[in-house]
Structure formats: C-alpha cells, structure tokens
XYZ file of C-alpha atoms in Angstrom:
211
model
C 0.042 0.017 0.008
C 1.312 3.383 -0.845
C 1.962 6.118 1.544
C -1.093 8.087 0.264
C -3.164 4.877 0.534
C -2.124 4.414 4.111
C -3.023 7.856 5.010
C -6.387 7.685 3.446
C -6.856 4.309 5.412
C -5.842 5.883 8.707
C -7.993 8.876 8.094
C -11.001 6.589 7.352
C -10.525 4.436 10.413
C -10.164 7.648 12.559
C -13.334 9.152 11.096
C -15.146 5.771 11.571
C -14.125 5.757 15.247
C -14.941 9.511 15.836
C -18.448 8.672 14.217
C -18.920 5.701 16.535
C -18.027 7.838 19.654
C -20.324 10.662 18.551
C -23.223 8.189 17.991
C -22.639 6.857 21.645
C -22.542 10.382 23.230
C -25.530 11.453 21.110
C -27.400 8.527 22.203
C -26.503 9.028 25.944
C -27.603 12.757 25.612
C -30.918 11.692 23.949
C -31.486 9.209 26.689
C -30.987 11.726 29.434
C -33.089 14.234 27.551
C -35.779 11.755 27.265
C -35.438 10.889 31.247
C -35.660 14.615 32.057
C -38.627 15.352 29.678
C -40.545 12.193 30.818
C -39.858 12.966 34.380
C -37.737 10.934 36.948
C -38.933 9.686 40.393
C -37.739 9.992 43.739
C -38.532 7.350 46.364
C -38.867 7.875 50.051
C -39.408 5.359 52.813
C -42.122 5.744 55.478
C -41.926 4.039 58.668
C -45.313 3.283 60.305
C -48.111 0.910 61.212
C -51.329 0.043 59.678
C -54.369 0.255 61.739
C -58.189 -0.016 61.567
C -58.604 3.037 63.759
C -56.631 5.669 62.035
C -57.698 8.835 63.633
C -57.040 7.387 67.210
C -53.495 6.026 65.993
C -52.773 9.409 64.463
C -53.188 11.225 67.732
C -51.342 8.445 69.559
C -48.362 8.788 67.174
C -48.374 12.676 67.221
C -48.454 12.508 71.110
C -45.302 10.096 70.950
C -43.319 12.624 68.782
C -44.087 11.006 65.399
C -45.427 12.431 62.160
C -48.889 11.153 62.472
C -49.822 11.368 58.736
C -52.094 9.011 57.043
C -51.125 7.258 53.760
C -52.398 4.378 51.796
C -55.754 4.528 53.478
C -54.727 2.907 56.750
C -50.966 3.449 57.161
C -50.105 5.855 59.888
C -46.636 7.323 59.382
C -43.914 7.673 62.137
C -41.266 9.229 60.138
C -40.189 9.448 56.430
C -36.476 8.720 55.156
C -34.616 9.451 52.120
C -32.682 6.246 52.359
C -34.057 2.813 52.650
C -31.370 1.541 54.937
C -32.103 4.197 57.560
C -35.760 3.202 57.406
C -35.054 -0.357 57.835
C -32.723 0.313 60.736
C -35.917 1.538 62.664
C -38.296 -0.969 61.229
C -39.328 -3.820 63.571
C -42.340 -5.952 64.275
C -44.304 -2.937 65.302
C -43.275 -0.697 62.299
C -43.157 -1.504 58.586
C -42.083 0.396 55.527
C -44.067 1.988 52.703
C -42.620 3.260 49.542
C -43.584 7.074 48.791
C -42.810 7.847 45.195
C -42.680 11.603 43.995
C -42.658 12.064 40.255
C -40.282 14.945 39.138
C -41.619 16.680 36.246
C -41.071 20.303 37.056
C -39.453 22.749 39.356
C -42.297 22.491 41.792
C -41.988 18.758 42.162
C -38.313 19.119 42.558
C -38.768 21.758 45.202
C -41.319 19.436 46.972
C -39.063 16.518 46.917
C -36.048 18.620 48.299
C -38.240 19.868 51.054
C -38.793 16.165 52.197
C -35.043 15.566 52.332
C -34.430 18.972 54.115
C -37.151 18.450 56.786
C -35.682 14.853 57.465
C -32.238 16.414 58.068
C -33.815 19.043 60.230
C -35.747 16.744 62.669
C -32.478 14.637 62.819
C -30.514 17.558 63.809
C -33.129 18.346 66.485
C -32.938 14.916 68.006
C -29.155 15.156 68.152
C -29.174 18.561 69.719
C -27.549 19.945 66.760
C -30.559 22.429 65.872
C -32.778 24.420 68.201
C -36.296 24.891 68.413
C -36.119 28.487 67.277
C -33.897 27.514 64.389
C -36.501 24.709 63.406
C -39.330 27.295 63.487
C -37.102 29.591 61.225
C -36.339 26.890 58.716
C -40.045 25.793 58.371
C -41.166 29.507 57.707
C -38.558 29.926 55.126
C -39.791 26.631 53.504
C -43.281 27.722 53.584
C -42.375 31.099 51.772
C -40.519 29.154 49.260
C -43.379 26.758 48.492
C -45.942 29.550 48.485
C -43.913 31.096 45.562
C -45.345 28.198 43.395
C -48.870 29.518 43.597
C -52.036 27.755 44.537
C -50.561 24.320 44.770
C -47.459 25.504 46.878
C -49.808 27.614 49.192
C -51.690 24.481 50.171
C -48.402 22.903 51.432
C -47.051 26.206 52.845
C -50.156 26.474 55.165
C -49.537 23.065 56.522
C -45.777 23.819 57.028
C -46.557 27.275 58.828
C -49.028 25.460 60.991
C -46.205 23.003 62.089
C -43.798 25.986 62.414
C -46.053 27.363 65.169
C -47.688 24.358 66.568
C -47.045 24.145 70.332
C -49.109 21.084 71.451
C -46.441 18.609 70.118
C -42.629 18.283 70.246
C -40.751 20.382 67.707
C -39.156 17.269 66.303
C -42.512 15.832 65.971
C -43.826 18.991 64.052
C -41.093 18.767 61.617
C -41.657 15.037 61.079
C -45.095 15.978 60.344
C -44.320 18.552 57.820
C -41.826 16.230 56.141
C -44.396 13.248 55.936
C -47.255 15.702 54.839
C -45.249 17.045 52.161
C -44.254 13.554 50.885
C -47.684 12.087 50.940
C -49.291 14.942 49.398
C -46.901 15.291 46.539
C -47.057 11.454 45.910
C -50.785 11.605 45.682
C -50.868 14.582 43.560
C -50.341 13.050 39.898
C -53.101 14.778 37.861
C -55.367 15.562 40.712
C -55.635 19.018 42.488
C -53.073 19.504 45.184
C -55.858 21.342 47.049
C -58.211 18.298 46.806
C -55.504 16.083 48.021
C -54.879 18.443 51.090
C -58.583 18.349 52.012
C -58.623 14.499 51.851
C -55.559 14.172 54.095
C -56.504 16.787 56.537
C -59.991 15.256 56.868
C -58.642 11.743 57.252
C -56.011 12.785 59.766
C -58.382 15.232 61.866
C -56.141 17.929 61.274
C -57.489 21.587 61.018
C -55.259 24.316 59.965
C -55.912 28.159 60.465
C-alpha cells in the first residue's frame, strides 16, 4: 500500500471511530433528555403501622413525637426517610415500611422532593441537639415561603408547614416530622389531581385543622 493509501486508510479509520463515539454520546444525551422530559422519580421510605382506627392512631403517634400522617388508606406514618437503609434500621415487628414515590416533572415537584429531604435532616438535627427549636421554626417558615412562591399548589403545602412551625401541642421534632411526611404524602398523591383536593382529603382523614 502506498503512503497516500495508508494515510487515507488511517484517516478513514479515525473518522469511523469518531463517528462511533459521537453516536454513543448523542445516544446518551438523547436518553438523558428523554429521562428529563419524561420525568424522574424520587422514592422515600415511610416507617409506620397499619391500623383499623386511623384517627386514634394518628393522635397517638403525634403524642409520641411522630409524624402522625395517614397514607395508603390505613398506614399511619411515624417518620419518612430518604434512604431505605435508615428506614430499615428502625423498622421492627411494630413498624413496617411504605414506599412513597414522587414524580419529578417540573421545578415545583423538585422543590417539594427537596423539602422532604431537608425536613428529614432538620428533625434529625433536632434529635441530636444540633438544631434548636427556634432554628427549626425559622427553617419551616422559610420553607413555607419558598413553597408559596409556586402559586396555589404551593400555598396548600405552605399553610401546613406554617402550622407546624407554630404548633405548640407536640414536640418540635414531631412537628418537623409531620411537615416532612405531609409534604411527601401530598406530593405522591398529586399526579393529575388537584393538590388542594389532596390536602382536603388528608386533613379530613387525619383530623387535622389548619388556621
């Protein structure tokens, strides 16, 4: 093969490799774009118990410092975790796990998902003494303001979070647990339904009344 032929062969091989790599990169980008456009999903793990007397169990769990939020019809949540291993660590014969799935399709759903994680970190900090009650109230108030910026749907959650920021009957950590679980359950039930409608169902089922 002449020098020119070799050069053309090498150039052709190089072009082939470049095209193959480009195709792989483009395929990956398209896949990622499809994932973003179609929406991803965040999974949280609720620890709680199933009961035939939900309203009574909700009050009991709240009194014990738990979230006291009803999900899946008869599942009363004690706390919601971002990591399954953390949830499994506290699960026992008394407590079981329930997956709570939040579809991430827009900025609001992402903000709601982040709020669940942030409030989990907050009640953990309260329990270890790394955060104070006043700091927790400050954080919940700021969270309520952030959620309210998303309009009607955000206002529904903001009202519940603000109630927890000022609630004095239960423990501060319990109030933050409640805010975390309430946001998670409401967002998971959202789908194509009205957030306000979900809120009414949840507050009625949990015997919760917000000012």
